[in-house]
């Protein structure tokens, strides 16, 4: 009897061993690389990874993350190798174009078409930042805008009004200075990208869009328009109101000074609204970058380009599913609630959205033109000269003419390299 | 047969073969490859390279950032030799003095402690020390009534390079000091005693006995410090976000890195790498010649 039972048992075990592999799915590894080691985003993505693994138990993740600048450097290296992560974050416009030029980023037109029901929730204008040639190479995740935030209490106390033109803006800064605010505006110029955010908007406001389109193209860029000098001069004027510490602090410190009421105005991204609110400071409003009286660019353009996700050319099917999982209405809503930054999904807003955030969201949607960050809009060598040049202007060791001479030289080399 | 074995004994060569292979693959091959790359313009994104001849070298000569980087590297070298090598020697001599024999072990640990801390952590700590509004340094100056000397140390072109260099001194002096402590401990006690009997004071003993006896360590530490000064990367990269403000605190290594991995001009970065290689190589040979030794006499 015992032998019979033992035989049946053995038979079951043998059968199970033989049949089990047919049912078990082969393990799939997804390499995911993002640029948000800071909270609450890191925990948010960690939770998403865990939830996705519960849905797809055969998937194993290798997640890596580094901050902003190191991310730019690391992804540039990775994209030139076969070690490119399967799914990774990317800025739009020229940054995306550079990554795509490696030939290792997956073209997603078909993916969008196959998943039309999922894609209909995404704002089409934000997808444009990931178009290269006839193809689409990314899915936008976050959207943003940049504006001057001001301390409402200070403005109300002194009867000040947000300016409409740059002349009014300078007059306002003078007024604040006369009222005892030694640093009426602040920026963390130690962060070179902060310089590029200023210059990108200034050039867009001043220059003829046709000139900008020609210059921002590496094959045709000359940068000879006098508007650039004027723009750099205006930037230098603004830095004079920031005091000597601007080049010794980062943007986060400038934001904290604003939150502490030490400076009345700061140029900030809408993504930072929640960060300000977390400090307990809520008495602020914002105004778009003022128009230059004789500027040729659209004064209603809003600086701020989307950031999104890309897939490697060899990404497994599961990475595509993970991409859809991240950029889904429910998960994006959780993201907005946790982080505060707006996303490229229609009407993806928490019910209890505050007044300032709602106004910011509406400004993003209503702006006539998306102005990309300068370091995303032009070739990185040109952007770097502008960023370093901006810092040098702030510390008084160079002139706008010298900066433009360097830019023109680099543009000539770039033209030569691109057209060869 | 025996003669053949003697003449063609391969064993020694086989023993050094692995080391030679490792050197060839990881040192000599990359150096040669880097030299070849310097004649091309290419991007990390693209698999193709464009031959540009000597264009990168021409650009290098016209590049004002290279000059700034070189000046900062020389500043590093000079200041490091003064503070780390001579400072380290003086500290080691003091710690080895009879008067401090009891507390010397503790002081050695205190001086050496910064060496074992990661440079990233140290730079992060020093961003708080140098912070213009809440930094320890400015607060200290304020406390002792020298508020007028308070500055945005990392934000001014004339203070940023020196503020960055100071961090390296703070970190590395302990390491050099320890090398000198070992060298001083190796000095035969009879020499010191003889000098003492002859009536030599502390200074005389230092210059006439200690200094000549630690000549070899002096050579090694100077070589380490000077070549290290031309390879400095972490401190300006972290403290002043890549050599800012502008390029005032940039070094050649940072410029090389940014040219390659930020501006995506790998060929030009290779050209800067050649300059760094040549400078450190020449300095090594020069120092070996000047000190006329590479080993104990």
XYZ file of C-alpha atoms in Angstrom:
717
model
C 0.000 0.000 0.000
C 2.748 2.328 1.064
C 4.749 1.439 -2.028
C 1.674 2.215 -4.192
C 1.206 5.648 -2.602
C 4.877 6.341 -2.924
C 4.722 5.428 -6.608
C 1.748 7.742 -7.244
C 3.463 10.527 -5.360
C 6.627 10.101 -7.352
C 4.636 10.096 -10.572
C 2.942 13.386 -9.634
C 6.272 14.976 -8.763
C 7.816 13.798 -12.030
C 4.852 15.011 -14.053
C 4.887 18.384 -12.317
C 8.624 18.769 -12.890
C 8.192 17.999 -16.563
C 5.208 20.245 -17.162
C 6.064 23.237 -14.907
C 8.607 24.905 -17.216
C 5.999 25.053 -19.955
C 3.807 27.227 -17.720
C 6.553 29.307 -16.087
C 7.459 32.435 -18.030
C 11.066 33.188 -18.656
C 12.445 35.959 -16.430
C 12.680 39.324 -18.133
C 15.005 42.024 -16.837
C 14.038 45.675 -17.314
C 16.811 48.199 -16.785
C 15.213 51.455 -15.622
C 17.264 54.639 -15.248
C 15.816 57.885 -13.949
C 17.110 61.141 -12.506
C 15.120 61.443 -9.306
C 16.961 60.106 -6.291
C 15.264 62.774 -4.209
C 11.947 62.401 -2.448
C 9.050 62.083 -3.001
C 9.850 60.958 -6.541
C 12.255 58.175 -5.677
C 9.741 56.450 -3.426
C 7.026 57.007 -5.996
C 8.982 55.230 -8.732
C 10.075 52.488 -6.327
C 6.398 51.870 -5.525
C 5.512 51.770 -9.231
C 8.243 49.224 -9.879
C 6.937 47.041 -7.047
C 3.342 47.277 -8.238
C 4.341 46.445 -11.805
C 6.235 43.386 -10.575
C 3.104 42.201 -8.796
C 1.272 42.400 -12.124
C 4.138 40.794 -14.036
C 5.920 38.434 -11.632
C 8.364 37.256 -14.292
C 9.827 40.766 -14.576
C 12.889 41.729 -12.591
C 14.038 45.346 -12.422
C 17.472 46.876 -12.297
C 16.827 50.460 -11.242
C 19.476 53.157 -11.243
C 19.148 56.854 -10.532
C 21.373 59.931 -10.273
C 20.692 63.652 -9.997
C 20.235 66.157 -12.834
C 23.762 66.971 -14.077
C 25.340 63.551 -13.460
C 22.312 62.053 -15.228
C 23.011 64.126 -18.332
C 26.599 62.912 -18.372
C 25.833 59.270 -17.623
C 23.036 58.887 -20.163
C 25.278 60.442 -22.834
C 27.839 57.742 -22.179
C 25.296 54.926 -21.920
C 23.579 55.846 -25.164
C 26.812 55.289 -27.043
C 26.991 51.695 -25.790
C 24.778 48.629 -25.793
C 24.338 49.144 -22.066
C 21.629 51.755 -22.657
C 18.855 51.115 -20.089
C 15.627 49.739 -21.539
C 13.579 52.632 -20.223
C 14.993 55.988 -19.176
C 14.089 59.628 -18.662
C 14.996 62.365 -21.122
C 14.537 66.068 -21.615
C 12.890 67.132 -24.853
C 14.088 69.037 -27.959
C 17.862 69.093 -28.584
C 18.646 66.777 -25.666
C 16.245 64.187 -27.053
C 17.573 64.781 -30.573
C 21.130 64.063 -29.431
C 20.132 60.809 -27.783
C 18.164 59.796 -30.874
C 21.164 60.494 -33.114
C 22.920 57.525 -31.462
C 20.530 55.187 -33.308
C 19.866 53.286 -30.081
C 16.576 54.920 -29.087
C 13.348 53.218 -30.125
C 11.060 55.025 -32.566
C 7.583 55.099 -31.040
C 5.173 56.147 -33.844
C 3.919 52.585 -34.175
C 3.720 52.227 -30.409
C 1.503 55.343 -30.226
C -0.692 54.005 -33.076
C -1.028 50.535 -31.545
C -2.004 52.036 -28.194
C -4.274 54.815 -29.434
C -6.658 54.411 -26.528
C -3.852 54.994 -24.033
C -2.223 57.771 -26.100
C -5.384 59.873 -26.376
C -4.883 61.066 -22.774
C -1.506 62.638 -23.615
C -1.324 66.305 -24.649
C -0.244 66.300 -28.331
C 1.639 69.626 -28.057
C 3.900 68.085 -25.416
C 4.746 65.131 -27.647
C 6.291 67.582 -30.147
C 9.353 67.982 -27.942
C 10.205 64.354 -28.689
C 9.765 64.535 -32.458
C 12.945 64.073 -34.455
C 12.505 64.168 -38.207
C 9.378 62.192 -39.014
C 9.534 60.052 -35.905
C 8.491 60.278 -32.268
C 11.027 58.971 -29.766
C 9.595 59.700 -26.363
C 6.502 59.953 -24.225
C 6.139 63.223 -22.309
C 5.628 62.829 -18.588
C 5.984 66.170 -16.830
C 5.198 69.638 -18.138
C 6.483 72.840 -16.695
C 6.701 76.578 -16.971
C 8.983 79.221 -15.556
C 7.845 82.564 -14.168
C 8.853 85.248 -11.698
C 7.387 84.458 -8.294
C 6.903 87.363 -5.930
C 6.139 87.828 -2.266
C 2.562 89.093 -2.183
C 2.823 90.609 1.280
C 5.809 92.761 0.267
C 4.089 93.867 -2.943
C 0.833 94.687 -1.159
C 2.593 96.491 1.692
C 4.322 98.856 -0.714
C 1.586 99.042 -3.346
C 3.734 97.390 -6.024
C 2.389 95.856 -9.207
C 3.784 93.017 -11.338
C 5.507 94.535 -14.399
C 4.426 94.067 -18.011
C 7.628 95.222 -19.688
C 11.313 94.881 -18.899
C 11.553 98.638 -18.309
C 8.831 98.375 -15.703
C 10.639 95.373 -14.244
C 13.900 97.294 -13.771
C 11.933 100.210 -12.279
C 10.299 97.756 -9.868
C 13.674 96.344 -8.826
C 14.958 99.886 -8.238
C 11.906 100.619 -6.149
C 12.442 97.505 -4.040
C 16.078 98.399 -3.573
C 15.109 101.886 -2.448
C 12.723 100.266 0.046
C 15.652 98.472 1.677
C 15.723 95.149 -0.147
C 19.419 94.940 -1.043
C 18.783 91.891 -3.182
C 15.349 92.492 -4.741
C 15.744 89.442 -6.983
C 17.781 86.303 -6.379
C 19.053 83.371 -8.373
C 21.468 80.554 -7.598
C 23.919 81.264 -10.404
C 26.258 78.544 -9.192
C 23.890 76.271 -11.118
C 24.812 76.926 -14.740
C 21.411 75.706 -15.914
C 19.764 78.559 -14.003
C 21.645 80.980 -16.293
C 20.382 79.096 -19.327
C 16.775 79.420 -18.150
C 17.121 83.198 -18.030
C 18.946 83.518 -21.328
C 16.596 81.175 -23.178
C 13.606 83.352 -22.327
C 15.423 86.655 -22.866
C 16.565 85.634 -26.365
C 13.096 84.348 -27.252
C 11.520 87.656 -26.214
C 14.075 89.816 -28.068
C 14.867 87.928 -31.256
C 12.945 87.482 -34.447
C 11.698 83.844 -34.393
C 13.245 83.318 -37.846
C 16.676 84.407 -36.554
C 16.331 82.097 -33.595
C 15.290 79.165 -35.779
C 18.317 79.719 -38.012
C 20.808 80.196 -35.176
C 19.578 77.339 -33.007
C 20.107 74.951 -35.924
C 23.733 73.687 -35.770
C 23.924 73.586 -39.580
C 23.044 77.264 -40.032
C 23.720 79.009 -36.704
C 25.731 82.258 -36.851
C 24.604 84.177 -33.738
C 25.398 87.571 -35.247
C 22.120 89.312 -34.412
C 22.705 92.315 -32.092
C 19.742 91.068 -30.045
C 22.053 88.575 -28.324
C 24.275 91.380 -27.005
C 21.202 93.228 -25.836
C 19.933 90.086 -24.132
C 23.221 89.478 -22.337
C 23.316 93.122 -21.253
C 19.844 92.770 -19.776
C 20.898 89.588 -17.962
C 23.954 91.387 -16.569
C 21.690 94.204 -15.365
C 19.485 91.690 -13.566
C 22.485 90.064 -11.848
C 23.479 93.470 -10.493
C 20.299 93.342 -8.391
C 21.190 89.887 -7.044
C 24.196 91.014 -5.019
C 27.572 89.281 -4.701
C 26.288 86.030 -3.227
C 24.337 84.909 -6.324
C 27.311 83.079 -7.846
C 28.064 81.371 -4.529
C 24.664 79.761 -4.005
C 22.559 77.220 -5.850
C 19.007 77.624 -7.014
C 17.631 75.744 -4.010
C 19.214 78.276 -1.654
C 17.704 81.130 -3.686
C 14.285 79.480 -3.394
C 14.737 79.018 0.350
C 15.686 82.688 0.706
C 12.479 83.595 -1.106
C 10.465 81.264 1.131
C 12.064 82.865 4.191
C 11.003 86.330 2.979
C 14.617 87.455 2.517
C 14.207 88.245 -1.178
C 11.003 89.477 -2.801
C 11.371 87.965 -6.300
C 12.759 84.712 -7.663
C 12.608 83.096 -11.117
C 11.173 79.658 -10.536
C 9.610 76.648 -12.188
C 5.997 75.741 -11.518
C 7.322 72.357 -10.423
C 8.718 74.140 -7.372
C 5.383 75.483 -6.110
C 4.833 72.480 -3.847
C 8.411 72.772 -2.539
C 7.672 76.356 -1.512
C 4.402 75.344 0.085
C 6.119 72.574 2.037
C 8.202 75.239 3.782
C 4.969 76.736 5.081
C 5.177 79.768 2.817
C 2.020 80.333 0.772
C 1.790 84.064 0.286
C 3.126 84.257 -3.246
C 1.965 84.778 -6.807
C 3.752 84.912 -10.158
C 4.026 86.823 -13.421
C 5.352 85.708 -16.795
C 8.696 87.044 -18.041
C 7.944 90.670 -19.048
C 8.040 91.759 -22.699
C 10.923 93.770 -24.149
C 9.454 97.022 -25.576
C 11.040 96.439 -28.980
C 11.267 92.657 -28.757
C 10.433 90.680 -31.871
C 9.535 87.413 -30.143
C 6.175 86.317 -28.810
C 5.754 87.980 -25.368
C 3.239 85.321 -24.338
C 5.608 82.404 -24.859
C 6.280 80.396 -21.721
C 9.651 78.860 -20.982
C 9.475 75.240 -19.936
C 9.762 72.069 -21.942
C 8.401 68.630 -21.117
C 10.441 65.776 -19.761
C 9.559 62.241 -20.612
C 10.536 58.637 -21.037
C 12.318 56.866 -23.854
C 12.864 53.232 -24.718
C 16.061 51.591 -25.920
C 15.911 49.976 -29.359
C 16.275 46.555 -27.725
C 13.742 47.129 -24.937
C 11.601 44.074 -24.188
C 7.838 44.195 -24.665
C 7.463 44.393 -20.878
C 9.345 47.737 -20.872
C 6.667 49.106 -23.223
C 4.020 47.885 -20.780
C 5.913 49.544 -17.932
C 6.023 52.802 -19.896
C 2.243 52.682 -20.339
C 1.899 51.789 -16.660
C 3.843 54.898 -15.613
C 2.120 57.252 -18.073
C -1.390 56.197 -17.129
C -3.995 58.582 -15.762
C -4.224 56.935 -12.330
C -0.491 56.673 -11.749
C 0.150 60.166 -13.063
C -2.533 61.537 -10.747
C -0.739 59.872 -7.839
C 2.450 61.519 -9.080
C 0.880 64.993 -9.180
C -0.593 64.499 -5.722
C 2.721 63.366 -4.282
C 5.059 65.717 -6.095
C 3.054 68.695 -7.267
C 4.525 68.903 -10.768
C 2.029 68.910 -13.609
C 1.946 66.094 -16.122
C 1.239 65.826 -19.840
C -2.046 63.959 -19.286
C -5.252 65.890 -19.884
C -7.024 67.102 -16.711
C -4.756 65.119 -14.450
C -5.153 67.389 -11.437
C -5.945 66.701 -7.806
C -9.351 67.928 -6.631
C -7.898 70.110 -3.892
C -5.511 72.023 -6.169
C -4.643 75.426 -4.720
C -5.264 78.708 -6.516
C -1.636 79.445 -7.487
C -1.078 75.965 -8.889
C -4.295 76.127 -10.891
C -3.267 79.500 -12.336
C 0.128 78.031 -13.230
C -1.481 75.029 -14.901
C -3.769 77.282 -16.917
C -0.836 79.463 -17.964
C 1.001 76.376 -19.248
C -2.032 75.292 -21.276
C -2.873 78.770 -22.540
C 0.612 79.936 -23.508
C 0.975 80.606 -27.238
C 4.400 79.046 -27.460
C 6.531 76.558 -25.537
C 10.015 78.053 -25.180
C 12.518 75.250 -24.501
C 15.289 75.717 -21.940
C 18.327 77.159 -23.731
C 20.481 74.133 -22.857
C 17.824 71.955 -24.517
C 17.323 74.291 -27.473
C 20.855 74.820 -28.777
C 23.901 72.627 -29.196
C 25.444 71.928 -25.777
C 28.774 73.603 -26.680
C 26.939 76.836 -27.516
C 24.750 76.485 -24.416
C 27.824 75.962 -22.245
C 29.470 79.151 -23.545
C 26.289 81.067 -22.772
C 26.014 79.510 -19.299
C 29.663 80.073 -18.346
C 29.495 83.463 -20.039
C 26.437 84.348 -17.954
C 28.328 83.487 -14.771
C 31.305 85.513 -15.964
C 29.034 88.482 -16.692
C 27.658 88.245 -13.166
C 31.156 88.362 -11.634
C 32.246 91.097 -14.033
C 35.125 89.341 -15.766
C 33.757 89.419 -19.300
C 31.558 91.483 -21.606
C 28.546 90.496 -23.737
C 30.680 91.132 -26.842
C 33.353 88.681 -25.655
C 30.751 86.031 -24.891
C 29.222 86.434 -28.350
C 32.631 86.257 -30.018
C 33.156 82.856 -28.390
C 29.657 81.750 -29.370
C 30.188 82.818 -32.986
C 33.489 80.949 -33.152
C 31.920 77.791 -31.752
C 28.931 78.164 -34.096
C 31.261 78.406 -37.103
C 33.045 75.184 -36.074
C 29.717 73.505 -35.481
C 28.441 74.573 -38.923
C 31.580 73.177 -40.480
C 31.296 69.889 -38.580
C 27.577 69.525 -39.290
C 27.761 70.342 -42.988
C 30.796 68.159 -43.692
C 71.094 20.991 -22.764
C 72.046 22.741 -19.564
C 73.628 25.599 -21.572
C 70.508 25.918 -23.705
C 68.390 26.154 -20.572
C 70.629 28.848 -19.187
C 70.600 30.865 -22.385
C 66.902 30.593 -23.054
C 65.435 30.493 -19.591
C 61.889 31.705 -20.149
C 60.736 31.476 -16.560
C 61.480 35.102 -15.549
C 59.689 36.387 -18.627
C 56.692 34.184 -17.969
C 56.525 35.561 -14.446
C 56.419 39.157 -15.604
C 54.158 38.420 -18.576
C 50.827 38.803 -16.695
C 51.916 42.164 -15.290
C 53.136 43.266 -18.699
C 49.887 42.203 -20.306
C 47.852 44.067 -17.702
C 49.958 47.188 -18.193
C 49.658 46.905 -21.971
C 45.897 46.465 -21.933
C 44.962 48.933 -19.204
C 47.690 51.581 -19.441
C 49.673 51.628 -22.694
C 46.861 50.731 -25.084
C 44.497 53.457 -23.720
C 47.345 56.005 -23.901
C 48.040 55.165 -27.546
C 44.310 55.085 -28.316
C 43.870 58.461 -26.616
C 46.688 59.872 -28.720
C 44.955 58.640 -31.899
C 41.591 60.026 -30.761
C 43.112 63.495 -30.411
C 43.287 63.729 -34.219
C 39.537 63.195 -34.576
C 36.339 65.037 -33.873
C 33.670 62.687 -32.593
C 30.679 62.508 -30.348
C 29.810 59.891 -27.756
C 26.436 59.595 -29.495
C 27.823 58.767 -32.880
C 29.883 55.735 -33.934
C 31.644 57.711 -36.717
C 34.752 59.853 -36.276
C 35.976 62.711 -38.472
C 39.704 63.117 -38.967
C 40.637 66.741 -38.197
C 44.426 66.533 -38.185
C 45.968 68.979 -35.741
C 42.805 71.097 -35.361
C 42.270 69.971 -31.770
C 45.834 70.969 -30.854
C 45.359 74.331 -32.589
C 42.148 74.913 -30.647
C 43.937 73.929 -27.471
C 46.524 76.657 -27.934
C 43.773 79.238 -28.469
C 41.599 77.990 -25.603
C 41.676 80.476 -22.732
C 40.062 77.902 -20.408
C 43.126 75.659 -20.835
C 45.290 78.554 -19.667
C 43.019 79.177 -16.670
C 43.076 75.457 -15.874
C 46.846 75.331 -16.128
C 47.251 78.373 -13.857
C 44.958 76.762 -11.288
C 46.862 73.473 -11.483
C 50.139 75.326 -10.896
C 48.522 77.106 -7.940
C 47.474 73.699 -6.618
C 50.993 72.344 -7.035
C 52.774 75.271 -5.371
C 50.340 75.579 -2.478
C 50.225 71.807 -1.984
C 54.011 71.509 -1.839
C 54.156 74.312 0.729
C 51.277 73.145 2.921
C 51.196 69.388 2.413
C 54.854 68.495 1.927
C 56.594 71.091 4.098
C 53.630 71.478 6.433
C 53.337 67.697 6.721
C 57.063 67.394 7.453
C 56.937 70.067 10.140
C 53.868 68.496 11.776
C 55.514 65.051 11.653
C 58.715 66.427 13.219
C 56.733 68.106 15.985
C 54.705 64.959 16.658
C 57.892 62.901 16.885
C 59.418 65.260 19.396
C 59.966 63.903 22.901
C 57.723 66.576 24.371
C 54.645 65.290 22.563
C 55.377 61.585 22.844
C 52.332 60.955 25.056
C 49.730 62.704 22.932
C 51.364 62.010 19.555
C 49.338 58.844 18.778
C 46.077 60.697 19.360
C 47.194 63.700 17.300
C 48.326 61.419 14.461
C 44.844 59.901 14.334
C 43.237 63.346 14.380
C 45.444 64.596 11.537
C 44.963 61.413 9.543
C 41.192 61.201 9.935
C 40.269 63.460 6.955
C 42.271 61.131 4.679
C 39.858 58.256 5.201
C 36.751 60.364 4.556
C 35.404 60.319 1.014
C 36.302 63.458 -0.925
C 32.667 63.812 -2.014
C 31.589 63.935 1.621
C 34.328 66.428 2.441
C 33.317 68.689 -0.440
C 29.712 68.466 0.654
C 30.728 69.473 4.192
C 32.803 72.371 2.914
C 29.877 73.756 0.898
C 28.376 74.410 4.351
C 31.629 75.845 5.646
C 31.861 78.277 2.707
C 28.143 79.069 2.423
C 27.845 82.864 2.075
C 24.937 83.389 4.467
C 24.926 80.504 6.942
C 28.459 79.120 6.428
C 30.703 78.335 9.392
C 33.612 80.384 8.047
C 31.689 83.636 7.652
C 29.907 83.086 10.971
C 33.270 82.529 12.668
C 34.710 85.699 11.148
C 31.621 87.547 12.358
C 32.066 86.077 15.846
C 35.646 87.284 16.195
C 34.796 90.758 14.931
C 36.144 90.331 11.402
C 32.813 90.546 9.611
C 34.382 92.757 6.958
C 36.461 89.782 5.823
C 33.374 87.586 5.279
C 32.902 86.749 1.598
C 30.946 84.523 -0.746
C 34.091 82.358 -0.930
C 32.988 80.073 -3.753
C 31.248 82.810 -5.718
C 34.107 85.220 -6.427
C 36.729 84.582 -9.106
C 39.607 85.667 -6.846
C 38.612 83.550 -3.833
C 36.982 80.452 -5.386
C 40.221 78.787 -6.641
C 41.944 79.223 -3.280
C 38.886 78.135 -1.305
C 38.863 74.921 -3.347
C 42.621 74.390 -2.958
C 42.321 74.861 0.824
C 39.983 71.864 1.038
C 42.622 69.627 -0.554
C 45.239 70.817 1.934
C 42.924 70.106 4.850
C 42.294 66.602 3.597
C 45.743 65.527 2.434
C 48.169 66.955 4.988
C 47.523 63.994 7.304
C 48.570 61.466 4.685
C 51.857 63.190 3.903
C 52.442 63.729 7.608
C 52.113 60.001 8.252
C 54.661 59.177 5.542
C 57.094 61.565 7.215
C 56.350 60.122 10.667
C 57.389 56.692 9.361
C 60.522 58.170 7.763
C 61.480 60.049 10.945
C 60.969 56.933 13.046
C 63.438 55.137 10.776
C 66.220 57.679 11.514
C 68.864 55.978 13.704
C 68.514 57.280 17.240
C 72.325 57.607 17.543
C 72.339 60.431 14.993
C 69.885 62.472 17.033
C 71.713 61.728 20.260
C 75.067 62.663 18.713
C 73.631 65.944 17.469
C 72.156 66.601 20.891
C 75.524 65.880 22.595
C 77.154 68.265 20.133
C 74.780 70.921 21.425
C 72.429 71.142 18.442
C 69.059 72.682 19.264
C 65.686 71.556 17.902
C 65.896 73.649 14.720
C 69.477 72.622 14.034
C 68.600 68.934 14.549
C 65.649 69.345 12.193
C 67.678 70.943 9.393
C 70.906 68.973 9.875
C 69.617 65.519 10.785
C 65.901 65.072 10.109
C 65.723 66.807 6.737
C 68.677 64.987 5.092
C 67.517 61.669 6.523
C 63.980 61.982 5.086
C 65.213 63.150 1.657
C 63.824 60.043 -0.017
C 60.364 60.543 1.500
C 60.571 64.212 0.559
C 61.134 63.163 -3.039
C 58.276 60.678 -3.048
C 55.800 63.018 -1.356
C 56.727 65.945 -3.615
C 56.222 63.707 -6.641
C 52.861 62.460 -5.351
C 51.721 65.975 -4.468
C 52.811 67.727 -7.660
C 51.499 65.078 -10.045
C 48.340 64.880 -7.940
C 47.944 68.648 -8.294
C 47.741 68.254 -12.068
C 45.102 65.571 -11.764
C 42.771 67.406 -9.356
C 39.169 66.828 -10.329
C 36.760 66.120 -7.471
C 37.176 69.295 -5.451
C 36.412 71.884 -8.204
C 33.883 69.585 -9.846
C 31.817 69.261 -6.681
C 32.497 72.479 -4.765
C 32.160 74.981 -7.609
C 30.017 72.855 -9.941
C 32.706 72.258 -12.531
C 35.140 75.079 -11.893
C 32.883 78.091 -11.525
C 31.998 80.867 -11.238
C 32.563 81.005 -14.974
C 35.765 79.044 -15.317
C 37.700 80.736 -12.508
C 38.392 77.583 -10.461
C 38.547 75.092 -13.308
C 41.427 72.612 -13.602
C 42.694 70.748 -16.651
C 41.075 67.502 -15.516
C 37.677 69.183 -15.076
C 38.004 70.907 -18.456
C 38.864 67.569 -20.040
C 35.899 65.848 -18.428
C 33.437 68.602 -19.346
C 34.751 68.749 -22.924
C 34.164 65.041 -23.328
C 31.095 64.235 -21.316
C 29.251 67.557 -21.154
C 30.093 69.285 -24.440
C 30.396 65.914 -26.140
C 33.665 66.684 -27.898
C 35.623 63.505 -27.215
C 38.490 64.302 -29.592
C 39.232 67.593 -27.885
C 38.988 65.940 -24.453
C 41.629 63.437 -25.631
C 43.870 66.340 -26.617
C 43.584 67.845 -23.124
C 44.325 64.393 -21.688
C 47.582 64.333 -23.674
C 48.578 67.676 -22.165
C 47.919 66.353 -18.646
C 49.859 63.170 -19.456
C 52.841 65.114 -20.799
C 52.916 67.560 -17.885
C 52.791 64.841 -15.237
C 55.306 62.710 -17.173
C 57.787 65.562 -17.571
C 57.394 66.573 -13.929
C 58.069 63.005 -12.804
C 61.257 62.759 -14.862
C 62.352 66.249 -13.826
C 61.908 65.538 -10.149
C 63.668 62.186 -10.397
C 66.591 63.963 -12.093
C 66.693 66.898 -9.689
C 66.638 64.683 -6.635
C 69.159 62.476 -8.440
C 67.645 59.435 -6.853
C 64.723 57.121 -6.894
C 65.999 54.986 -4.052
C 67.804 55.240 -0.735
C 71.440 56.119 -0.915
